[in-house]
């Protein structure tokens, strides 16, 4: 139950004991006891090679260090005499020794112990008893306030107590153990635990003396607590301020971050989280550029190596006879060096490799090139099998002994090899770390991107249900007339132009205005409005946009413009979601054969989306299922114009509280209408 490292001393008292000045040692240990580092000093006192009673010191020193001698007697009686050396076996008597006969669960009990680390034994004992709520109360009521006060004084006076750093890290080790327990702060019946931890956290983060790994662990645990307590807004703010200490590739953070994404309710918040993750993703883009210089250096060195072999007299003679770039047909009467040179540099293509243009290669190809050259150098200098760079099974038994001896006999060449080798090794270590983190970041970024899109449609739905259709809000004028709205709709629809790829299918008209003999309507508009919800949203959108004329105004209000767009977004949602097989069975995936046939696949994970609201994302992702033209280029085209609209909505921070101005409203209305008209042509009827 207790932390494994709690008895490890930060200072080696035994090394001081080896010195001739025993008085210095005893004063040092006594200072530690007075500051509350009982377990630290006990770690030295219980050592069989350490016997305080045999150390001769002045009476004055002994008189000044009574606490140390009392603790030594405790160790002799409770540890050495009993053979109970594990901390679990002597933590209870130590608690009584330090605090007296008090109830450890009564946190409000005053104690006479002194020193910055005076509460450590108490917290350790509560951990041993598995009294986690009491641990939380002790941290909130006593430990955190103590550390906060000292931290504040350090900032004020610029005077750092000598044992504060050691005490802070010791307390943080114990606090992190408590924070990782699956117990709600509500169980302690006090707000001091979280409140004071939050204050302490800010001091720790701003403390230049606090190691980064402690800052990271404290950040991860506090972030986890917010998620566990469903304080998603707080978690969002906390991550936004402290992202550099909350690595997404950490398993705990990754799990909690996914939970946060699912519960973000604002597109602006999702956008901020997304930008944080995007900045982390860009690190790999920066790191990718480092490979160019390293690959150039490796190629140059490899070229230098093969040129040295080529200039060896016997090898040079063979190569001159054969001609440049010629390949040996056999091994008979061929010098060993020439044969080995031919195997690696000609047959395996290493010479051609280093002389090729690497600048045009992708970063993945460059990583692969670096790996191949690294293996080739290992074959040359360290006696690795030729099979490292060859695809011939028989080469697994071939070693380039002559080359290895020749190159290792050249000190300058050998030194240069070790330099290149170590650079490649450390580059690979760092690359693996960055790529691993980046893969997690990209996954989270994709989740955030999907969440933002979901929130766009959720906001439109909320505005229609709880705003437009609410009897309290009265956004839509009481004079709303569907026939008037249909006239507006006809004009807007006809005026909305599409690219040449769309052929007009409505030249003959639909026989009237939605069945009424008034004005010839495009057949595709008639077809579009067969769905009642689509007709309702399009008509209300148009009436909202034009109702200002009935009020004698020259343009729509911000509210009218915003709700007009909301109706169009809800219409798009219905068009995509209603017809989508993917929405009906969200854990189906599809592939398209070369002939354009769509085949549904079962998702082996068996995991359906957590909420129905994710159906729109599945529908967009699998839009191919409901398209007339299922060619790859057309699927991309449709996804791109939907994506363009969603990106524009995100640009204007679209959510249920947004108020569009004239410019942004017109842009969104035009884009949304264009998407509706395109979808009407592109989707299966």
Short mmCIF file of N, CA, C and O in Angstrom, two decimals, residues 43 86 128 177 289 353 442 458 484 501 506 509 547 635 646 648 673:
data_model
loop_
_atom_site.label_atom_id
_atom_site.label_comp_id
_atom_site.label_asym_id
_atom_site.label_seq_id
_atom_site.Cartn_x
_atom_site.Cartn_y
_atom_site.Cartn_z
N UNK A 43 16.09 5.32 7.80
CA UNK A 43 16.74 4.53 6.74
C UNK A 43 18.24 4.42 7.00
O UNK A 43 18.86 3.41 6.66
N UNK A 86 10.78 -3.72 7.48
CA UNK A 86 9.87 -3.15 6.48
C UNK A 86 9.06 -2.02 7.11
O UNK A 86 8.62 -2.12 8.26
N UNK A 128 -1.29 3.32 5.03
CA UNK A 128 -1.15 1.94 5.50
C UNK A 128 -2.50 1.39 5.98
O UNK A 128 -2.83 0.22 5.73
N UNK A 177 -0.04 9.46 -4.98
CA UNK A 177 -0.58 8.14 -4.64
C UNK A 177 -2.05 8.26 -4.26
O UNK A 177 -2.90 7.49 -4.71
N UNK A 289 12.18 17.25 -40.85
CA UNK A 289 13.19 18.01 -41.59
C UNK A 289 14.61 17.66 -41.14
O UNK A 289 15.57 17.85 -41.88
N UNK A 353 22.23 3.73 -54.54
CA UNK A 353 21.36 4.31 -53.52
C UNK A 353 21.89 5.66 -53.06
O UNK A 353 21.14 6.64 -52.99
N UNK A 442 -2.80 12.44 -33.61
CA UNK A 442 -3.61 12.46 -34.83
C UNK A 442 -4.96 11.80 -34.60
O UNK A 442 -5.98 12.26 -35.11
N UNK A 458 -25.71 19.67 -33.83
CA UNK A 458 -26.45 19.72 -32.57
C UNK A 458 -26.92 21.13 -32.26
O UNK A 458 -28.04 21.34 -31.78
N UNK A 484 -46.27 31.96 -49.11
CA UNK A 484 -45.33 33.06 -49.35
C UNK A 484 -43.90 32.55 -49.25
O UNK A 484 -43.03 32.90 -50.06
N UNK A 501 -21.01 20.40 -64.19
CA UNK A 501 -21.17 18.94 -64.07
C UNK A 501 -22.60 18.54 -63.73
O UNK A 501 -23.00 17.39 -63.91
N UNK A 506 -34.88 19.71 -64.27
CA UNK A 506 -36.19 20.23 -63.91
C UNK A 506 -36.77 21.16 -64.97
O UNK A 506 -37.57 22.04 -64.69
N UNK A 509 -40.55 21.16 -65.33
CA UNK A 509 -41.33 21.64 -64.19
C UNK A 509 -42.06 20.52 -63.50
O UNK A 509 -42.13 19.41 -63.97
N UNK A 547 -38.57 38.08 -43.76
CA UNK A 547 -39.66 38.67 -42.97
C UNK A 547 -39.36 40.11 -42.53
O UNK A 547 -40.27 40.83 -42.11
N UNK A 635 -16.90 10.76 -54.96
CA UNK A 635 -17.04 10.63 -53.50
C UNK A 635 -16.21 11.71 -52.83
O UNK A 635 -16.66 12.38 -51.89
N UNK A 646 -18.80 22.89 -43.46
CA UNK A 646 -18.56 22.70 -42.03
C UNK A 646 -17.39 23.55 -41.55
O UNK A 646 -17.43 24.11 -40.45
N UNK A 648 -16.49 26.38 -42.77
CA UNK A 648 -16.95 27.77 -42.72
C UNK A 648 -17.78 28.02 -41.46
O UNK A 648 -17.66 29.07 -40.82
N UNK A 673 -27.17 26.63 -49.13
CA UNK A 673 -28.13 26.40 -50.21
C UNK A 673 -27.48 25.64 -51.37
O UNK A 673 -28.08 24.75 -51.98
#
